[in-house]
Amino acid sequence: MSALGAAFICFIYAVLGGYGLYWLIRFFTAATPASRRGCLIRSSIGAVLFACFVGNIYRNHLKAEADQTGVYQLSSYPDCASCVLELKPHNYYEVRQGQIVKEQGPWRFESGDDNWIVYLNEDDQLGTGQYSYNDYTLRDK
């Protein structure tokens, strides 16, 4: 099902981009000012719809990223049985044992159609290896 969703997104990109591009080409080949004006209006409509679609996808990605922020109780962090990892807004994380900060750095969020991954630093993933967790509390929206 996820491949069908990805194909549908690509189809929407192609239709919206193709619509705007078609009318932009017609604008440059139109003979009269009235037909040029019509082509420009249609091309602008295509560009606005394309921008709205891209903006909506980006806004949904940011919302999904914000949904991951919170405190995760780590279960496999080296030499620390009670460490917590806090994913903070603006892609910054901290590993703490009480008030002591043991590690900090950037994090990023990636999602597919039916999965999501939080990367810590560049290569580590939340939920695997030393960043395995037992419990978590997500930040209030």
CSV table of N, CA and C in Angstrom, one decimal:
chain,number,residue,atom,x,y,z
A,1,MET,N,0.8,-1.2,0.0
A,1,MET,CA,0.0,0.0,0.0
A,1,MET,C,0.9,1.3,0.0
A,2,SER,N,2.0,1.2,0.7
A,2,SER,CA,2.8,2.4,0.7
A,2,SER,C,3.4,2.8,-0.6
A,3,ALA,N,3.7,1.8,-1.5
A,3,ALA,CA,4.2,2.1,-2.8
A,3,ALA,C,3.1,2.8,-3.6
A,4,LEU,N,1.9,2.5,-3.4
A,4,LEU,CA,0.8,3.1,-4.1
A,4,LEU,C,0.6,4.6,-3.6
A,5,GLY,N,0.8,4.8,-2.3
A,5,GLY,CA,0.8,6.2,-1.8
A,5,GLY,C,1.9,7.0,-2.4
A,6,ALA,N,3.1,6.5,-2.5
A,6,ALA,CA,4.3,7.2,-3.0
A,6,ALA,C,4.0,7.5,-4.5
A,7,ALA,N,3.5,6.5,-5.2
A,7,ALA,CA,3.2,6.7,-6.7
A,7,ALA,C,2.1,7.8,-6.8
A,8,PHE,N,1.1,7.9,-5.9
A,8,PHE,CA,0.1,8.9,-6.0
A,8,PHE,C,0.7,10.3,-5.8
A,9,ILE,N,1.6,10.4,-4.8
A,9,ILE,CA,2.3,11.7,-4.6
A,9,ILE,C,3.0,12.1,-5.8
A,10,CYS,N,3.8,11.2,-6.4
A,10,CYS,CA,4.6,11.5,-7.6
A,10,CYS,C,3.6,11.9,-8.8
A,11,PHE,N,2.5,11.3,-8.9
A,11,PHE,CA,1.5,11.6,-9.9
A,11,PHE,C,1.0,13.1,-9.7
A,12,ILE,N,0.7,13.4,-8.4
A,12,ILE,CA,0.2,14.8,-8.2
A,12,ILE,C,1.3,15.8,-8.5
A,13,TYR,N,2.5,15.5,-8.2
A,13,TYR,CA,3.6,16.4,-8.5
A,13,TYR,C,3.7,16.6,-10.1
A,14,ALA,N,3.6,15.5,-10.8
A,14,ALA,CA,3.7,15.5,-12.2
A,14,ALA,C,2.5,16.3,-12.9
A,15,VAL,N,1.3,16.1,-12.4
A,15,VAL,CA,0.1,16.8,-12.9
A,15,VAL,C,0.2,18.3,-12.7
A,16,LEU,N,0.5,18.6,-11.4
A,16,LEU,CA,0.5,20.1,-11.1
A,16,LEU,C,1.7,20.8,-11.8
A,17,GLY,N,2.9,20.1,-11.8
A,17,GLY,CA,4.0,20.7,-12.5
A,17,GLY,C,3.8,20.8,-14.0
A,18,GLY,N,3.3,19.7,-14.6
A,18,GLY,CA,3.0,19.7,-16.0
A,18,GLY,C,2.0,20.7,-16.4
A,19,TYR,N,0.9,20.9,-15.6
A,19,TYR,CA,-0.1,21.9,-15.9
A,19,TYR,C,0.5,23.3,-16.0
A,20,GLY,N,1.3,23.7,-15.0
A,20,GLY,CA,2.0,25.0,-15.0
A,20,GLY,C,3.0,25.1,-16.1
A,21,LEU,N,3.7,24.1,-16.4
A,21,LEU,CA,4.8,24.1,-17.5
A,21,LEU,C,4.1,24.2,-18.8
A,22,TYR,N,3.0,23.5,-19.1
A,22,TYR,CA,2.3,23.5,-20.3
A,22,TYR,C,1.9,25.0,-20.6
A,23,TRP,N,1.2,25.6,-19.7
A,23,TRP,CA,0.7,27.0,-19.9
A,23,TRP,C,1.9,28.0,-19.9
A,24,LEU,N,3.0,27.7,-19.3
A,24,LEU,CA,4.1,28.6,-19.4
A,24,LEU,C,4.7,28.5,-20.8
A,25,ILE,N,4.8,27.3,-21.4
A,25,ILE,CA,5.3,27.2,-22.8
A,25,ILE,C,4.3,27.9,-23.8
A,26,ARG,N,3.0,27.7,-23.5
A,26,ARG,CA,2.0,28.3,-24.4
A,26,ARG,C,2.1,29.9,-24.3
A,27,PHE,N,2.5,30.4,-23.1
A,27,PHE,CA,2.6,31.8,-22.9
A,27,PHE,C,3.7,32.4,-23.9
A,28,PHE,N,4.8,31.6,-24.0
A,28,PHE,CA,5.9,32.1,-24.9
A,28,PHE,C,5.6,31.9,-26.4
A,29,THR,N,4.6,31.0,-26.7
A,29,THR,CA,4.3,30.8,-28.1
A,29,THR,C,3.0,31.5,-28.5
A,30,ALA,N,2.3,32.2,-27.6
A,30,ALA,CA,1.0,32.8,-28.0
A,30,ALA,C,1.3,34.0,-28.9
A,31,ALA,N,0.3,34.2,-29.8
A,31,ALA,CA,0.5,35.3,-30.7
A,31,ALA,C,-0.1,36.6,-30.3
A,32,THR,N,-1.2,36.6,-29.6
A,32,THR,CA,-1.9,37.9,-29.2
A,32,THR,C,-1.7,38.1,-27.7
A,33,PRO,N,-1.8,39.4,-27.3
A,33,PRO,CA,-1.6,39.7,-25.9
A,33,PRO,C,-2.7,39.1,-25.0
A,34,ALA,N,-3.9,39.0,-25.5
A,34,ALA,CA,-5.0,38.4,-24.8
A,34,ALA,C,-4.8,37.0,-24.5
A,35,SER,N,-4.3,36.2,-25.5
A,35,SER,CA,-4.0,34.8,-25.2
A,35,SER,C,-2.8,34.6,-24.3
A,36,ARG,N,-1.8,35.6,-24.4
A,36,ARG,CA,-0.7,35.5,-23.5
A,36,ARG,C,-1.1,35.7,-22.0
A,37,ARG,N,-2.1,36.7,-21.9
A,37,ARG,CA,-2.6,37.0,-20.5
A,37,ARG,C,-3.3,35.7,-19.9
A,38,GLY,N,-4.1,35.1,-20.8
A,38,GLY,CA,-4.8,33.8,-20.3
A,38,GLY,C,-3.8,32.7,-19.9
A,39,CYS,N,-2.8,32.6,-20.8
A,39,CYS,CA,-1.8,31.6,-20.5
A,39,CYS,C,-1.0,31.9,-19.2
A,40,LEU,N,-0.7,33.2,-19.0
A,40,LEU,CA,0.0,33.6,-17.8
A,40,LEU,C,-0.9,33.3,-16.5
A,41,ILE,N,-2.2,33.6,-16.6
A,41,ILE,CA,-3.1,33.3,-15.5
A,41,ILE,C,-3.1,31.8,-15.2
A,42,ARG,N,-3.3,31.0,-16.2
A,42,ARG,CA,-3.4,29.6,-16.0
A,42,ARG,C,-2.0,29.0,-15.5
A,43,SER,N,-0.9,29.5,-16.0
A,43,SER,CA,0.4,29.1,-15.5
A,43,SER,C,0.6,29.5,-14.0
A,44,SER,N,0.1,30.7,-13.7
A,44,SER,CA,0.2,31.1,-12.3
A,44,SER,C,-0.7,30.3,-11.3
A,45,ILE,N,-1.8,29.9,-11.8
A,45,ILE,CA,-2.7,29.0,-11.0
A,45,ILE,C,-2.0,27.7,-10.8
A,46,GLY,N,-1.4,27.1,-11.8
A,46,GLY,CA,-0.6,25.9,-11.7
A,46,GLY,C,0.5,26.0,-10.7
A,47,ALA,N,1.2,27.1,-10.7
A,47,ALA,CA,2.3,27.3,-9.8
A,47,ALA,C,1.9,27.5,-8.4
A,48,VAL,N,0.7,28.2,-8.2
A,48,VAL,CA,0.2,28.3,-6.8
A,48,VAL,C,-0.3,27.0,-6.3
A,49,LEU,N,-0.9,26.2,-7.1
A,49,LEU,CA,-1.4,24.9,-6.6
A,49,LEU,C,-0.2,24.0,-6.3
A,50,PHE,N,0.8,24.0,-7.1
A,50,PHE,CA,2.0,23.2,-6.8
A,50,PHE,C,2.7,23.7,-5.5
A,51,ALA,N,2.8,25.0,-5.3
A,51,ALA,CA,3.4,25.5,-4.1
A,51,ALA,C,2.6,25.1,-2.9
A,52,CYS,N,1.3,25.2,-3.0
A,52,CYS,CA,0.4,24.8,-1.9
A,52,CYS,C,0.6,23.3,-1.5
A,53,PHE,N,0.7,22.5,-2.5
A,53,PHE,CA,0.9,21.0,-2.3
A,53,PHE,C,2.2,20.7,-1.6
A,54,VAL,N,3.3,21.4,-2.1
A,54,VAL,CA,4.6,21.2,-1.5
A,54,VAL,C,4.6,21.7,-0.1
A,55,GLY,N,4.0,22.9,0.1
A,55,GLY,CA,3.9,23.5,1.5
A,55,GLY,C,3.2,22.6,2.4
A,56,ASN,N,2.1,22.0,2.0
A,56,ASN,CA,1.3,21.1,2.8
A,56,ASN,C,2.1,19.9,3.2
A,57,ILE,N,2.8,19.3,2.3
A,57,ILE,CA,3.7,18.1,2.6
A,57,ILE,C,4.7,18.5,3.6
A,58,TYR,N,5.4,19.7,3.4
A,58,TYR,CA,6.4,20.1,4.4
A,58,TYR,C,5.8,20.4,5.8
A,59,ARG,N,4.6,21.0,5.8
A,59,ARG,CA,4.0,21.3,7.1
A,59,ARG,C,3.6,20.0,7.8
A,60,ASN,N,3.2,19.0,7.1
A,60,ASN,CA,2.9,17.7,7.7
A,60,ASN,C,4.1,17.0,8.2
A,61,HIS,N,5.3,17.1,7.5
A,61,HIS,CA,6.5,16.6,8.0
A,61,HIS,C,7.0,17.3,9.3
A,62,LEU,N,6.8,18.6,9.4
A,62,LEU,CA,7.2,19.3,10.6
A,62,LEU,C,6.3,18.9,11.8
A,63,LYS,N,5.0,18.7,11.5
A,63,LYS,CA,4.1,18.3,12.6
A,63,LYS,C,4.5,16.9,13.0
A,64,ALA,N,4.8,15.9,12.1
A,64,ALA,CA,5.2,14.6,12.5
A,64,ALA,C,6.5,14.6,13.3
A,65,GLU,N,7.4,15.5,12.9
A,65,GLU,CA,8.7,15.6,13.6
A,65,GLU,C,8.4,16.1,15.0
A,66,ALA,N,7.6,17.1,15.2
A,66,ALA,CA,7.3,17.7,16.5
A,66,ALA,C,6.6,16.6,17.4
A,67,ASP,N,5.8,15.7,16.8
A,67,ASP,CA,5.2,14.7,17.6
A,67,ASP,C,6.2,13.7,18.2
A,68,GLN,N,7.4,13.7,17.8
A,68,GLN,CA,8.4,12.8,18.4
A,68,GLN,C,9.1,13.4,19.6
A,69,THR,N,9.0,14.7,19.8
A,69,THR,CA,9.7,15.3,21.0
A,69,THR,C,9.1,14.8,22.3
A,70,GLY,N,10.0,14.6,23.2
A,70,GLY,CA,9.6,14.1,24.6
A,70,GLY,C,10.8,13.4,25.3
A,71,VAL,N,10.5,12.7,26.3
A,71,VAL,CA,11.5,12.0,27.2
A,71,VAL,C,11.4,10.5,27.0
A,72,TYR,N,12.5,9.9,26.7
A,72,TYR,CA,12.6,8.4,26.5
A,72,TYR,C,13.5,7.9,27.5
A,73,GLN,N,13.0,6.8,28.2
A,73,GLN,CA,13.7,6.1,29.3
A,73,GLN,C,14.6,5.1,28.6
A,74,LEU,N,15.9,5.4,28.6
A,74,LEU,CA,16.9,4.5,27.9
A,74,LEU,C,17.1,3.2,28.7
A,75,SER,N,17.2,2.1,28.0
A,75,SER,CA,17.4,0.8,28.7
A,75,SER,C,18.8,0.2,28.4
A,76,SER,N,19.5,0.7,27.4
A,76,SER,CA,20.8,0.1,27.1
A,76,SER,C,22.0,1.1,27.0
A,77,TYR,N,21.8,2.2,27.6
A,77,TYR,CA,22.9,3.2,27.5
A,77,TYR,C,24.1,2.8,28.4
A,78,PRO,N,25.3,2.8,27.9
A,78,PRO,CA,26.5,2.3,28.6
A,78,PRO,C,26.7,3.0,30.0
A,79,ASP,N,26.9,2.2,31.0
A,79,ASP,CA,27.2,2.6,32.4
A,79,ASP,C,26.1,3.6,32.9
A,80,CYS,N,24.9,3.4,32.6
A,80,CYS,CA,23.9,4.3,33.1
A,80,CYS,C,22.5,3.6,33.0
A,81,ALA,N,22.0,3.1,34.2
A,81,ALA,CA,20.8,2.4,34.2
A,81,ALA,C,19.6,3.3,34.2
A,82,SER,N,19.8,4.6,34.7
A,82,SER,CA,18.7,5.5,34.8
A,82,SER,C,18.7,6.7,33.9
A,83,CYS,N,19.4,6.5,32.8
A,83,CYS,CA,19.5,7.7,31.8
A,83,CYS,C,18.2,7.9,31.0
A,84,VAL,N,18.0,9.1,30.8
A,84,VAL,CA,16.8,9.5,29.9
A,84,VAL,C,17.4,10.3,28.7
A,85,LEU,N,16.7,10.1,27.6
A,85,LEU,CA,17.0,10.9,26.4
A,85,LEU,C,15.8,11.8,26.2
A,86,GLU,N,16.1,13.1,26.0
A,86,GLU,CA,15.1,14.1,25.8
A,86,GLU,C,15.3,14.7,24.4
A,87,LEU,N,14.3,14.4,23.5
A,87,LEU,CA,14.3,15.0,22.2
A,87,LEU,C,13.6,16.4,22.4
A,88,LYS,N,14.4,17.4,22.1
A,88,LYS,CA,13.9,18.8,22.3
A,88,LYS,C,13.5,19.4,20.9
A,89,PRO,N,12.6,20.4,20.9
A,89,PRO,CA,12.3,21.0,19.7
A,89,PRO,C,13.5,21.6,19.0
A,90,HIS,N,13.5,21.9,17.8
A,90,HIS,CA,14.6,22.5,17.0
A,90,HIS,C,15.7,21.5,16.9
A,91,ASN,N,15.4,20.2,16.9
A,91,ASN,CA,16.3,19.2,16.6
A,91,ASN,C,17.6,19.1,17.4
A,92,TYR,N,17.4,19.1,18.7
A,92,TYR,CA,18.5,19.1,19.7
A,92,TYR,C,18.1,18.0,20.7
A,93,TYR,N,19.0,17.1,21.1
A,93,TYR,CA,18.7,16.1,22.1
A,93,TYR,C,19.8,16.2,23.2
A,94,GLU,N,19.4,15.6,24.4
A,94,GLU,CA,20.3,15.5,25.5
A,94,GLU,C,20.0,14.1,26.2
A,95,VAL,N,21.1,13.5,26.6
A,95,VAL,CA,21.1,12.2,27.4
A,95,VAL,C,21.5,12.7,28.8
A,96,ARG,N,20.6,12.5,29.8
A,96,ARG,CA,20.9,12.9,31.1
A,96,ARG,C,20.8,11.8,32.1
A,97,GLN,N,21.6,11.9,33.2
A,97,GLN,CA,21.4,11.0,34.3
A,97,GLN,C,21.2,12.0,35.5
A,98,GLY,N,20.0,12.1,35.9
A,98,GLY,CA,19.6,13.2,36.8
A,98,GLY,C,19.8,14.5,36.2
A,99,GLN,N,20.7,15.3,36.8
A,99,GLN,CA,20.9,16.7,36.3
A,99,GLN,C,22.2,16.7,35.4
A,100,ILE,N,22.9,15.6,35.4
A,100,ILE,CA,24.2,15.5,34.6
A,100,ILE,C,23.9,15.2,33.2
A,101,VAL,N,24.4,16.1,32.3
A,101,VAL,CA,24.2,15.8,30.9
A,101,VAL,C,25.4,15.0,30.4
A,102,LYS,N,25.1,13.8,29.9
A,102,LYS,CA,26.1,12.8,29.5
A,102,LYS,C,26.4,13.0,28.0
A,103,GLU,N,25.4,13.4,27.2
A,103,GLU,CA,25.6,13.5,25.8
A,103,GLU,C,24.6,14.5,25.2
A,104,GLN,N,25.0,15.2,24.2
A,104,GLN,CA,24.0,16.1,23.5
A,104,GLN,C,24.4,16.2,22.1
A,105,GLY,N,23.5,16.6,21.3
A,105,GLY,CA,23.8,16.8,19.8
A,105,GLY,C,22.5,17.0,19.0
A,106,PRO,N,22.7,16.9,17.7
A,106,PRO,CA,21.5,17.1,16.8
A,106,PRO,C,20.8,15.8,16.6
A,107,TRP,N,19.5,16.0,16.2
A,107,TRP,CA,18.7,14.8,15.8
A,107,TRP,C,17.9,15.3,14.6
A,108,ARG,N,17.5,14.3,13.8
A,108,ARG,CA,16.7,14.5,12.6
A,108,ARG,C,15.7,13.4,12.4
A,109,PHE,N,14.6,13.8,11.8
A,109,PHE,CA,13.5,12.9,11.6
A,109,PHE,C,13.3,12.6,10.1
A,110,GLU,N,13.1,11.3,9.8
A,110,GLU,CA,12.8,10.9,8.4
A,110,GLU,C,11.6,10.0,8.5
A,111,SER,N,10.7,10.2,7.5
A,111,SER,CA,9.5,9.3,7.5
A,111,SER,C,9.3,8.8,6.0
A,112,GLY,N,8.8,7.6,6.0
A,112,GLY,CA,8.3,7.1,4.7
A,112,GLY,C,6.8,7.1,4.7
A,113,ASP,N,6.2,6.2,4.0
A,113,ASP,CA,4.8,6.2,3.9
A,113,ASP,C,4.2,5.5,5.2
A,114,ASP,N,4.9,4.5,5.7
A,114,ASP,CA,4.3,3.8,6.8
A,114,ASP,C,5.4,3.6,7.9
A,115,ASN,N,6.4,4.4,7.9
A,115,ASN,CA,7.5,4.2,9.0
A,115,ASN,C,8.1,5.6,9.3
A,116,TRP,N,8.8,5.6,10.4
A,116,TRP,CA,9.5,6.9,10.8
A,116,TRP,C,10.8,6.4,11.5
A,117,ILE,N,11.8,7.3,11.3
A,117,ILE,CA,13.1,7.0,12.0
A,117,ILE,C,13.6,8.3,12.6
A,118,VAL,N,14.1,8.3,13.8
A,118,VAL,CA,14.8,9.4,14.4
A,118,VAL,C,16.3,9.1,14.5
A,119,TYR,N,17.1,9.9,13.8
A,119,TYR,CA,18.5,9.7,13.8
A,119,TYR,C,19.1,10.7,14.8
A,120,LEU,N,20.0,10.1,15.6
A,120,LEU,CA,20.7,10.9,16.6
A,120,LEU,C,22.2,11.1,16.1
A,121,ASN,N,22.7,12.2,16.3
A,121,ASN,CA,24.0,12.6,15.6
A,121,ASN,C,23.8,12.4,14.1
A,122,GLU,N,24.5,11.5,13.5
A,122,GLU,CA,24.3,11.2,12.1
A,122,GLU,C,23.9,9.8,11.8
A,123,ASP,N,24.4,8.9,12.6
A,123,ASP,CA,24.2,7.5,12.2
A,123,ASP,C,23.4,6.7,13.2
A,124,ASP,N,23.3,7.1,14.4
A,124,ASP,CA,22.6,6.3,15.4
A,124,ASP,C,21.1,6.5,15.3
A,125,GLN,N,20.3,5.5,15.7
A,125,GLN,CA,18.9,5.6,15.6
A,125,GLN,C,18.2,5.4,16.9
A,126,LEU,N,17.2,6.2,17.2
A,126,LEU,CA,16.5,6.0,18.4
A,126,LEU,C,15.7,4.7,18.4
A,127,GLY,N,15.9,3.9,19.5
A,127,GLY,CA,15.2,2.6,19.6
A,127,GLY,C,16.1,1.4,19.3
A,128,THR,N,17.4,1.7,18.9
A,128,THR,CA,18.3,0.6,18.6
A,128,THR,C,19.6,0.9,19.3
A,129,GLY,N,20.4,-0.2,19.6
A,129,GLY,CA,21.7,-0.1,20.2
A,129,GLY,C,21.6,0.5,21.6
A,130,GLN,N,22.5,1.5,21.8
A,130,GLN,CA,22.6,2.1,23.1
A,130,GLN,C,21.4,3.1,23.3
A,131,TYR,N,20.6,3.4,22.3
A,131,TYR,CA,19.5,4.3,22.4
A,131,TYR,C,18.2,3.5,22.4
A,132,SER,N,18.2,2.2,22.8
A,132,SER,CA,17.0,1.5,23.0
A,132,SER,C,16.3,2.0,24.3
A,133,TYR,N,14.9,2.0,24.2
A,133,TYR,CA,14.2,2.6,25.3
A,133,TYR,C,13.0,1.7,25.7
A,134,ASN,N,12.7,1.8,27.0
A,134,ASN,CA,11.6,1.0,27.6
A,134,ASN,C,10.3,1.8,27.5
A,135,ASP,N,10.3,3.1,27.9
A,135,ASP,CA,9.1,3.9,28.1
A,135,ASP,C,9.4,5.3,27.5
A,136,TYR,N,8.4,6.0,27.2
A,136,TYR,CA,8.6,7.3,26.8
A,136,TYR,C,7.4,8.2,27.1
A,137,THR,N,7.6,9.5,27.2
A,137,THR,CA,6.5,10.4,27.5
A,137,THR,C,6.7,11.5,26.4
A,138,LEU,N,5.7,11.7,25.6
A,138,LEU,CA,5.8,12.7,24.5
A,138,LEU,C,5.4,14.1,25.1
A,139,ARG,N,6.0,15.1,24.5
A,139,ARG,CA,5.8,16.5,24.9
A,139,ARG,C,4.3,16.8,24.5
A,140,ASP,N,3.7,17.6,25.4
A,140,ASP,CA,2.4,18.1,25.1
A,140,ASP,C,2.4,19.0,23.9
A,141,LYS,N,1.4,19.0,23.1
A,141,LYS,CA,1.3,19.8,21.9
A,141,LYS,C,0.9,21.3,22.3
